[in-house]
PDB file of C-alpha atoms in Angstrom:
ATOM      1  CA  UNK A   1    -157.122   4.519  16.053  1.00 33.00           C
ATOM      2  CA  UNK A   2    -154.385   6.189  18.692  1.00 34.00           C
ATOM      3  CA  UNK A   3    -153.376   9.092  18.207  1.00 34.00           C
ATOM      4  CA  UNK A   4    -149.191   9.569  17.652  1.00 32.00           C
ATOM      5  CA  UNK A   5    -148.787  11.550  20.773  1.00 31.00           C
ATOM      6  CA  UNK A   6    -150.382   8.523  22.634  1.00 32.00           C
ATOM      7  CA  UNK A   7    -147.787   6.070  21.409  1.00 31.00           C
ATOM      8  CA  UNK A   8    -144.149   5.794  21.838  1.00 32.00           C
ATOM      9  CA  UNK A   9    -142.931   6.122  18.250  1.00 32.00           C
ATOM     10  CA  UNK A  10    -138.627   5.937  16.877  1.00 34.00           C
ATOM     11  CA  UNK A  11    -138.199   6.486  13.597  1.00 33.00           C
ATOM     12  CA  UNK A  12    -136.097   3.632  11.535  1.00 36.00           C
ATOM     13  CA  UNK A  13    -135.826   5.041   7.926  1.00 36.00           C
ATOM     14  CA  UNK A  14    -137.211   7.926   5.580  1.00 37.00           C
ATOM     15  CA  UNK A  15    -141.245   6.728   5.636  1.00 37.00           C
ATOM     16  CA  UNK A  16    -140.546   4.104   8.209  1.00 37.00           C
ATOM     17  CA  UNK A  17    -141.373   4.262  11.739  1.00 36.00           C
ATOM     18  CA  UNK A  18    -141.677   1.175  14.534  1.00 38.00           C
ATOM     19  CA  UNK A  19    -144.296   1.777  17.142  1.00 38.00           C
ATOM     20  CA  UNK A  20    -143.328   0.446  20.614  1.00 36.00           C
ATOM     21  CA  UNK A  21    -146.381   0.965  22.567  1.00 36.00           C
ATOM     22  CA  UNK A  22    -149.780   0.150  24.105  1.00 35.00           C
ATOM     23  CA  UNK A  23    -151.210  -1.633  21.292  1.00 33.00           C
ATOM     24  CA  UNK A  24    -152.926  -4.736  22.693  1.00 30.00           C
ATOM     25  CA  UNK A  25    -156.276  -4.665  20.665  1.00 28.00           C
ATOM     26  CA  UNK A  26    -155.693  -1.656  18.530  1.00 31.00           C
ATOM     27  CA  UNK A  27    -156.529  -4.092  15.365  1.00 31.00           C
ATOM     28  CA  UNK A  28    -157.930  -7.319  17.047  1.00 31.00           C
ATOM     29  CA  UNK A  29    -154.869  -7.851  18.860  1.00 34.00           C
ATOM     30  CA  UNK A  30    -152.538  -6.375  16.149  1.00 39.00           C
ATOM     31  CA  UNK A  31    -150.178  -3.304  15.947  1.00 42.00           C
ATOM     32  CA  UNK A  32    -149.543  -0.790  13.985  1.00 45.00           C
ATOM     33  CA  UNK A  33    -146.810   1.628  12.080  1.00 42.00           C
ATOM     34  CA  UNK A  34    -147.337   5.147  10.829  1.00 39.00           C
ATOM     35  CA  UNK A  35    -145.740   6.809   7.510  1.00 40.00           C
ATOM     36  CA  UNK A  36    -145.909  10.177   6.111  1.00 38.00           C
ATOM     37  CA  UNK A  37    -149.220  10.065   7.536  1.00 37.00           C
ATOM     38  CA  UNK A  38    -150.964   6.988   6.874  1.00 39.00           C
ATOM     39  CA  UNK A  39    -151.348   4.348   9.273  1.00 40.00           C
ATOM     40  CA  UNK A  40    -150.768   0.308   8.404  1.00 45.00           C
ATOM     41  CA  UNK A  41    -151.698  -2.260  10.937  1.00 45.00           C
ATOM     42  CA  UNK A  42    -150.876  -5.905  10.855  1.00 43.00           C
ATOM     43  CA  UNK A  43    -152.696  -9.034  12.617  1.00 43.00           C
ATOM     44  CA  UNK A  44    -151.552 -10.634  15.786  1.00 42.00           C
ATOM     45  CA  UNK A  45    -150.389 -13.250  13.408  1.00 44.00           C
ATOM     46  CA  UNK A  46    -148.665 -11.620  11.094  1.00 46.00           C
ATOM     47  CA  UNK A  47    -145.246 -12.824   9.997  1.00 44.00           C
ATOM     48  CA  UNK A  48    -143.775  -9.230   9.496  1.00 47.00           C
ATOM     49  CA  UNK A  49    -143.750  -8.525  13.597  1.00 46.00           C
ATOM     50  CA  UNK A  50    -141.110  -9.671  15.459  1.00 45.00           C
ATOM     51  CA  UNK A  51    -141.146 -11.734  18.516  1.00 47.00           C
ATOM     52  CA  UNK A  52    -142.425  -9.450  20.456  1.00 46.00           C
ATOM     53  CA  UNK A  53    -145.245  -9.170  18.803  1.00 46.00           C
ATOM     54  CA  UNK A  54    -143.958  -5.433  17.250  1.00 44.00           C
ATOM     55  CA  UNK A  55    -143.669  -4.924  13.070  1.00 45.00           C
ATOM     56  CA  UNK A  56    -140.530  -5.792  11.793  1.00 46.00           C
ATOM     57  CA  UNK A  57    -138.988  -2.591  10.596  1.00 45.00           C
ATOM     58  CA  UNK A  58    -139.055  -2.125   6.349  1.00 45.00           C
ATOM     59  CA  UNK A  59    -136.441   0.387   5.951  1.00 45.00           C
ATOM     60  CA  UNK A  60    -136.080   2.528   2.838  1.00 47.00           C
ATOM     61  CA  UNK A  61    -132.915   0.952   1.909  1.00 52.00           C
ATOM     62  CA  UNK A  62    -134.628  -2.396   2.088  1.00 70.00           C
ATOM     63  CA  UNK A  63    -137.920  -1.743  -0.352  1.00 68.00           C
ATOM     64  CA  UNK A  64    -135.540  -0.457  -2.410  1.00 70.00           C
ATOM     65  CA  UNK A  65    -132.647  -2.960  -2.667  1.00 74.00           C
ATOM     66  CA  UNK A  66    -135.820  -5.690  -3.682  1.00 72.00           C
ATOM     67  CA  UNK A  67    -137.390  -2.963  -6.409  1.00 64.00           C
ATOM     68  CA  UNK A  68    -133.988  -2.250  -7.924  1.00 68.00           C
ATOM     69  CA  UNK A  69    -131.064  -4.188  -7.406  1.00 70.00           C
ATOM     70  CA  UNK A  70    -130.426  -7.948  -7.979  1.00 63.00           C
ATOM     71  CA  UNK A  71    -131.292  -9.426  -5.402  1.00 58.00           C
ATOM     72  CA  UNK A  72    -132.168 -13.064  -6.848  1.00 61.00           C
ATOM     73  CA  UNK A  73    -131.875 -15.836  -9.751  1.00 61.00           C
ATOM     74  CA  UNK A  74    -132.787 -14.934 -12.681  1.00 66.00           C
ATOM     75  CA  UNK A  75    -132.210 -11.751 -12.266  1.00 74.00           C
ATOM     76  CA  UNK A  76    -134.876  -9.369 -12.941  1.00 84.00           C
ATOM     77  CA  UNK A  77    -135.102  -5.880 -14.669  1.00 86.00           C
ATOM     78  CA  UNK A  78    -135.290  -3.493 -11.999  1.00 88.00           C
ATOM     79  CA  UNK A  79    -138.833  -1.177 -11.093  1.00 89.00           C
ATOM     80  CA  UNK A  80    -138.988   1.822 -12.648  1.00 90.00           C
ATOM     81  CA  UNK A  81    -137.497   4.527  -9.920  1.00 89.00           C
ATOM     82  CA  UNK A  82    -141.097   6.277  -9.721  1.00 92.00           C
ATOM     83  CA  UNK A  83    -142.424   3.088  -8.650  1.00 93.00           C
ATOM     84  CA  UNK A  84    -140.064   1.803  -6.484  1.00 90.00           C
ATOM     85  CA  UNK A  85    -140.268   4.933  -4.867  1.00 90.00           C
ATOM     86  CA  UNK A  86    -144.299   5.296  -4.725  1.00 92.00           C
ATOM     87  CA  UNK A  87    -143.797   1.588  -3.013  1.00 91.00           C
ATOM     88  CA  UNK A  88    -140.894   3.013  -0.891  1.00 88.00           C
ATOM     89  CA  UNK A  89    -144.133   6.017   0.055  1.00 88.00           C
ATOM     90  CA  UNK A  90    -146.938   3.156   1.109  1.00 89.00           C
ATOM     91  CA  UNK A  91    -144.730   0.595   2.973  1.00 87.00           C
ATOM     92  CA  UNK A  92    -144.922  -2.156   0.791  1.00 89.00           C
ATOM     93  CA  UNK A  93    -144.292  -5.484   2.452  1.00 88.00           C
ATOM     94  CA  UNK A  94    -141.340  -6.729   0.735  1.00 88.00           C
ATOM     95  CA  UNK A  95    -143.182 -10.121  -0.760  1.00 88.00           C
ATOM     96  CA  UNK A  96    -145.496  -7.241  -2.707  1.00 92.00           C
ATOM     97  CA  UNK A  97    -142.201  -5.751  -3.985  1.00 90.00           C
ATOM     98  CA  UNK A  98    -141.159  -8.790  -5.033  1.00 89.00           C
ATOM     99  CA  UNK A  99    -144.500  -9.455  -6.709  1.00 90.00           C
ATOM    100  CA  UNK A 100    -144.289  -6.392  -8.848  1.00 93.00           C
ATOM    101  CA  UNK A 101    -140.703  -6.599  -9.709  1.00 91.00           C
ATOM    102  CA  UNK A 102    -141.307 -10.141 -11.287  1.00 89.00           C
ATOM    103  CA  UNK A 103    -144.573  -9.244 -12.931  1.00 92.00           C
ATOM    104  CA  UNK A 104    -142.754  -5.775 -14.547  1.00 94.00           C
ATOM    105  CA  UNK A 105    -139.933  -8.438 -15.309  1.00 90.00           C
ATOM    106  CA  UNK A 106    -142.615 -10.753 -17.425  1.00 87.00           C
ATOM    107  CA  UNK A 107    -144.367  -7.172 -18.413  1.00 90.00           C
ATOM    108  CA  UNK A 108    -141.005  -6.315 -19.680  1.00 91.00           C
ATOM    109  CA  UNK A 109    -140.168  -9.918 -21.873  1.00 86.00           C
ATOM    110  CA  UNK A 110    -143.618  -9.836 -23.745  1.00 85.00           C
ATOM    111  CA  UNK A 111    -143.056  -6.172 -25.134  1.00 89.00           C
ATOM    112  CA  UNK A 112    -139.449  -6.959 -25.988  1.00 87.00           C
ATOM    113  CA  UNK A 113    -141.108 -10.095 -27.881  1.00 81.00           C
ATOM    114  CA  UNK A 114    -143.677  -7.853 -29.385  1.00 82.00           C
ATOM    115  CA  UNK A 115    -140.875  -5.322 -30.864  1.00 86.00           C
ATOM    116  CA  UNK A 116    -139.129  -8.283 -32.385  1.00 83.00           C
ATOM    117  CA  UNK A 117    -141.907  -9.219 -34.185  1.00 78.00           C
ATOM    118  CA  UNK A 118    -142.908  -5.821 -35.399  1.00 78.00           C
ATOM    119  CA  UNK A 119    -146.189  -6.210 -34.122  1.00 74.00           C
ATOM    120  CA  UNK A 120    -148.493  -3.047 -33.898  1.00 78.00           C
ATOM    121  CA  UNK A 121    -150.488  -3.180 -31.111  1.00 78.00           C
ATOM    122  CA  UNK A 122    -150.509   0.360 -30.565  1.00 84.00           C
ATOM    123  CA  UNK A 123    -149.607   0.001 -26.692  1.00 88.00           C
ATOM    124  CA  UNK A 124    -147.350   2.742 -24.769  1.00 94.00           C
ATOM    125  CA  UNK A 125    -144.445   0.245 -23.829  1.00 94.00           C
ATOM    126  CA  UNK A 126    -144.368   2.470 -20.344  1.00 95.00           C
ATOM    127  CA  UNK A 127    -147.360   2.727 -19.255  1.00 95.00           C
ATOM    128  CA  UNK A 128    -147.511  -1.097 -19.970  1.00 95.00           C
ATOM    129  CA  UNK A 129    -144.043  -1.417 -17.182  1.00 96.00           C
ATOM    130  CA  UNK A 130    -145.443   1.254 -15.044  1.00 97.00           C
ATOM    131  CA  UNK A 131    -148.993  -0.604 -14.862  1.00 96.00           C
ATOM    132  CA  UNK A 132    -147.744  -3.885 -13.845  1.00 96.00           C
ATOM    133  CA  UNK A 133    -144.538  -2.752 -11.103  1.00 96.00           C
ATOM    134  CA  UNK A 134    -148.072  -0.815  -9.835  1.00 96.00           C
ATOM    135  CA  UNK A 135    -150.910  -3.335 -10.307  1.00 94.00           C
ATOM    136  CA  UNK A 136    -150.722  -4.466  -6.928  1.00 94.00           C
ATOM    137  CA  UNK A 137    -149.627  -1.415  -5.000  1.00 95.00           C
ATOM    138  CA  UNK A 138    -153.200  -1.505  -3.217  1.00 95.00           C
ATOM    139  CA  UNK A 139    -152.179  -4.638  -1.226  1.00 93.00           C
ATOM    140  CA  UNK A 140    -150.129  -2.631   0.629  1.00 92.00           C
ATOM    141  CA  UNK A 141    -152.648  -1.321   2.281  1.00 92.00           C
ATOM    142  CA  UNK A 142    -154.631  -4.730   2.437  1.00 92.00           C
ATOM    143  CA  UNK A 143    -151.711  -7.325   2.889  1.00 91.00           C
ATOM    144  CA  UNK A 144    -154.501 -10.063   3.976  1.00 92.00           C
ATOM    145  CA  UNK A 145    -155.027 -10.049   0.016  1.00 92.00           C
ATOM    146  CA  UNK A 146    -150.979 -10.807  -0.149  1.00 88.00           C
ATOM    147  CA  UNK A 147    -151.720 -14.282   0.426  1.00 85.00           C
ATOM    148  CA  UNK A 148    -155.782 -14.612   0.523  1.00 86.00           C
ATOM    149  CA  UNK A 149    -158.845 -13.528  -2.012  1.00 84.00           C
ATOM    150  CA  UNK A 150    -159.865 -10.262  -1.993  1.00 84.00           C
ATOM    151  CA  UNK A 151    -160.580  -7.817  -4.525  1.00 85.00           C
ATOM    152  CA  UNK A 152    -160.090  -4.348  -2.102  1.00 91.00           C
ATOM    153  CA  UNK A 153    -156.835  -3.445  -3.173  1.00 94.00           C
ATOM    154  CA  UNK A 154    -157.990  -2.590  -6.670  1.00 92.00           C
ATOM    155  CA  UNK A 155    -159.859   0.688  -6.651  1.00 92.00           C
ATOM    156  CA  UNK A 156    -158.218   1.242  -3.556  1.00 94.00           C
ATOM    157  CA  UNK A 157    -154.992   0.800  -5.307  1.00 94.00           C
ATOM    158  CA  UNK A 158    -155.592   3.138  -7.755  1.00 94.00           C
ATOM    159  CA  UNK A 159    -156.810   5.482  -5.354  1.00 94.00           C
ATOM    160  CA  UNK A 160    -153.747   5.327  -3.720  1.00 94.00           C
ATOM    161  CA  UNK A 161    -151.798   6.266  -6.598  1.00 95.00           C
ATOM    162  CA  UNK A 162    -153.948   9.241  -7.597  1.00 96.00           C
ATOM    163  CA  UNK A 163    -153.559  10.436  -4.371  1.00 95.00           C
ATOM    164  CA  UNK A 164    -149.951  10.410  -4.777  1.00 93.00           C
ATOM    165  CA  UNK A 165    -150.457  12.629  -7.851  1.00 94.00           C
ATOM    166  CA  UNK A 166    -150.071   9.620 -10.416  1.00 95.00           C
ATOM    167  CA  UNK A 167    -152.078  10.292 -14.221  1.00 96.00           C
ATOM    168  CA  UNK A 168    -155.289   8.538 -14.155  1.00 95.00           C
ATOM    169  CA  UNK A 169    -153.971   7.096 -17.514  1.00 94.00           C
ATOM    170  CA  UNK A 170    -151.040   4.776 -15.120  1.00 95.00           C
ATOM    171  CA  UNK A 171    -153.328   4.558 -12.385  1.00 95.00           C
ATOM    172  CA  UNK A 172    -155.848   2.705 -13.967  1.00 93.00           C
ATOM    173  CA  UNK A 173    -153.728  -0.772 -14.242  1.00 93.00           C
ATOM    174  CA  UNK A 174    -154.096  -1.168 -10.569  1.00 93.00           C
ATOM    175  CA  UNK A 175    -157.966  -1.428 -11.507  1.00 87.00           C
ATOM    176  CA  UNK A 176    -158.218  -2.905 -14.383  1.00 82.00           C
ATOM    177  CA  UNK A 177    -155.509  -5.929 -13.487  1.00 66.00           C
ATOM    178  CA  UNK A 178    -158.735  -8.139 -12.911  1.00 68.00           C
ATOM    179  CA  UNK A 179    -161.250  -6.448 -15.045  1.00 66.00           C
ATOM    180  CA  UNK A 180    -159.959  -8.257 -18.300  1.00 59.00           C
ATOM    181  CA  UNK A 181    -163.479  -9.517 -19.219  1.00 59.00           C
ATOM    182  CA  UNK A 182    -164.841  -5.822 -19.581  1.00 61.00           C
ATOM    183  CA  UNK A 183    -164.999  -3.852 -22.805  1.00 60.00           C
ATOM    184  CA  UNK A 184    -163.814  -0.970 -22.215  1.00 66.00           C
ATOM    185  CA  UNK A 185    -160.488  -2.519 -21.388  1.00 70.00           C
ATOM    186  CA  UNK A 186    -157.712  -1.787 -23.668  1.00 79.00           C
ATOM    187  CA  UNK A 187    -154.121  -4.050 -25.044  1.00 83.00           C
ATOM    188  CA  UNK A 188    -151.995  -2.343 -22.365  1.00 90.00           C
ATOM    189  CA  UNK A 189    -154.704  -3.524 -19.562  1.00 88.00           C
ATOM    190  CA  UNK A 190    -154.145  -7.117 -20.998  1.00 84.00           C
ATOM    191  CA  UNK A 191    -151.084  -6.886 -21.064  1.00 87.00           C
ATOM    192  CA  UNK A 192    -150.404  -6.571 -17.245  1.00 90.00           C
ATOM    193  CA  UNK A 193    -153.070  -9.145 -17.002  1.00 86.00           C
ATOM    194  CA  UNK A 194    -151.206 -11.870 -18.942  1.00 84.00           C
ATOM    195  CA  UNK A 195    -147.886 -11.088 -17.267  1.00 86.00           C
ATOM    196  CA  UNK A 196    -149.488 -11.430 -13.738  1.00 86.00           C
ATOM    197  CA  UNK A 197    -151.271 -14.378 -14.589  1.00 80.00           C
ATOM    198  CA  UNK A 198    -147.807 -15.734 -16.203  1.00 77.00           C
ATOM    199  CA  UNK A 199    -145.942 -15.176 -13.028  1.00 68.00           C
ATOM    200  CA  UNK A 200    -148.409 -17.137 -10.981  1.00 64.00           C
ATOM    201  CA  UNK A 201    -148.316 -20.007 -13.739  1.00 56.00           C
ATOM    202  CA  UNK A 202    -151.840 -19.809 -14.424  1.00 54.00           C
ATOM    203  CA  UNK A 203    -153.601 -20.040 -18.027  1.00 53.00           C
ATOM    204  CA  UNK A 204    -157.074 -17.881 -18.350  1.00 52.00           C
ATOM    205  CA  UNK A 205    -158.655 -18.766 -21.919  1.00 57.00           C
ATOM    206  CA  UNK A 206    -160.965 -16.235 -21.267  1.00 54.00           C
ATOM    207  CA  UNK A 207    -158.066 -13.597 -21.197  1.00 50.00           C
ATOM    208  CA  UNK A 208    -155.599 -15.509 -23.908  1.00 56.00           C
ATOM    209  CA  UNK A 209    -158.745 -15.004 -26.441  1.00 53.00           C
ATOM    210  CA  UNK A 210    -158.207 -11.375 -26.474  1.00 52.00           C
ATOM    211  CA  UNK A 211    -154.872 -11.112 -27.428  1.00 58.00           C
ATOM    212  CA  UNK A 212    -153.413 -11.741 -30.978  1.00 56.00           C
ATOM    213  CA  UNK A 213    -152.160 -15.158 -31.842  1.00 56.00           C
ATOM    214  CA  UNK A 214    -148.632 -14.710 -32.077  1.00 50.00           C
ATOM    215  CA  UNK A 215    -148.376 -14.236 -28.498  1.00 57.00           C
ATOM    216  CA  UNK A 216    -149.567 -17.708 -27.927  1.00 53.00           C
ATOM    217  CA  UNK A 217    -145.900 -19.526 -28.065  1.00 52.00           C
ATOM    218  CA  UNK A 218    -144.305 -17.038 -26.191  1.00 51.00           C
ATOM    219  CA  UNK A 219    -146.659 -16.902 -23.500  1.00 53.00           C
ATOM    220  CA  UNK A 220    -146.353 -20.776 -23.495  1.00 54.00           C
ATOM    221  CA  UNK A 221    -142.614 -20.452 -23.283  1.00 50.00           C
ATOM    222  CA  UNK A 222    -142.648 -17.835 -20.422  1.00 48.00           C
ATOM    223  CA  UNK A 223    -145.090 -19.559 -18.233  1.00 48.00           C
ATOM    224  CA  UNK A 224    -142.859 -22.528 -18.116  1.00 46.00           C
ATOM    225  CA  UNK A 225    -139.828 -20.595 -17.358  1.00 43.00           C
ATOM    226  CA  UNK A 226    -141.585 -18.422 -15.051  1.00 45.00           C
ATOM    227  CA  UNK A 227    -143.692 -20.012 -13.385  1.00 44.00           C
ATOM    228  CA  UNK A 228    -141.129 -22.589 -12.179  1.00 42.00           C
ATOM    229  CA  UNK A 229    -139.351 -20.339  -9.902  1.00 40.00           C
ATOM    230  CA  UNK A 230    -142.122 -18.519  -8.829  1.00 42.00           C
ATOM    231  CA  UNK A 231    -142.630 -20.502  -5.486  1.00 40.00           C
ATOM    232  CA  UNK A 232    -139.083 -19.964  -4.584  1.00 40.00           C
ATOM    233  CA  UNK A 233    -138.345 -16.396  -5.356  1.00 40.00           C
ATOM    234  CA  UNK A 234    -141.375 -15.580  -3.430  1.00 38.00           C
ATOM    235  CA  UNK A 235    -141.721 -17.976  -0.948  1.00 37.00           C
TER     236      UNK A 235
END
């Protein structure tokens, strides 16, 4: 990897900077941009560079007009401001934002359901919203997974938000997202399971088993309304 005084480098927005410079093969014909001191790369084929071949520039005011304003239909609660802020940080691509927003959104709709029904699952409404606008934030550093398998993002997720001084209590959800069929995983981890899997109009039986039977009709009723705009909100 270059180092910044051998690259041509103008700065774009707070933790955004555009590299204009020898990067032919850097990252098997890729390039790459560098933020408060961590480097993200792209493919040759990547549809965030430009036609030149550079990375299309994420500004701050960008990540965070898609984590907290409306910027679609429905609209959708906005991130909590320490996420959209930690996603601000990494240089999320903006289809991960979007991800995360809609997931907290679903994340958001099952505990209001849950308080309506008095139900006392003994869950920490915020780390439940903080868990899923997070849940992905490791894709940000493997944006391959944006789009393709891959399970790298996970620990690396959560690595990523320890590093960034997050408690290992809301840092966890970006690990256990996936890990539903463990033991040791907990209501809240579920939680942000079923909302992700909502949002991506999927049904796990494996995953629905674990969680208590009232949730069954509203989870029904959410996928349908959810998952039918999924495609075009993200696409």
């Amino acid at each position: 990897m270059p180092k910044r005084s051998d690259i041509a480098y103008q700065r774009t927005g707070r933790g955004a900077v555009t590299f204009r410079g020898p990067f032919t093969g850097l990252v098997q014909g890729g390039r790459c941009r560098i933020g408060r001191g961590a480097w993200k790369c792209w493919s040759a084929r990547d549809p965030s560079l430009d036609g030149d071949g550079y990375p299309v520039a994420v500004t701050t005011s960008r990540i965070l007009s898609i984590a907290l304003q409306n910027t679609g239909r429905p609209v959708l609660r906005p991130l909590p401001v320490e996420a959209a802020e930690l996603l601000d940080e990494v240089l999320a691509p903006p289809r991960l934002v979007a991800h995360l927003r809609a997931v907290h959104d679903v994340a958001g709709q099952l505990l209001e359901w849950i308080a309506t029904r008095k139900l006392d699952l003994g869950i920490d409404p915020y780390a439940v919203l903080f868990g899923a606008a997070t849940h992905d934030i490791g894709k940000a550093l493997y944006p391959a997974e944006l789009s393709g398998p891959g399970a790298q993002h996970e620990e690396a997720g959560r690595e990523l938000l320890l590093s960034r001084g997050v408690d290992t209590a809301l840092a966890r959800f970006a690990g256990t997202h996936a890990a539903w069929t463990t033991e040791e995983v907990g209501m809240e981890d579920l939680l942000v399971s079923l909302a992700d899997k909502i949002w991506k109009n999927k049904r796990v039986p494996e995953l629905e088993v674990k969680l208590p039977r009232d949730l069954g009709h509203l989870m029904s009723m959410l996928r349908g309304c959810v998952g039918a705009v999924a495609g075009s909100r993200l696409g």
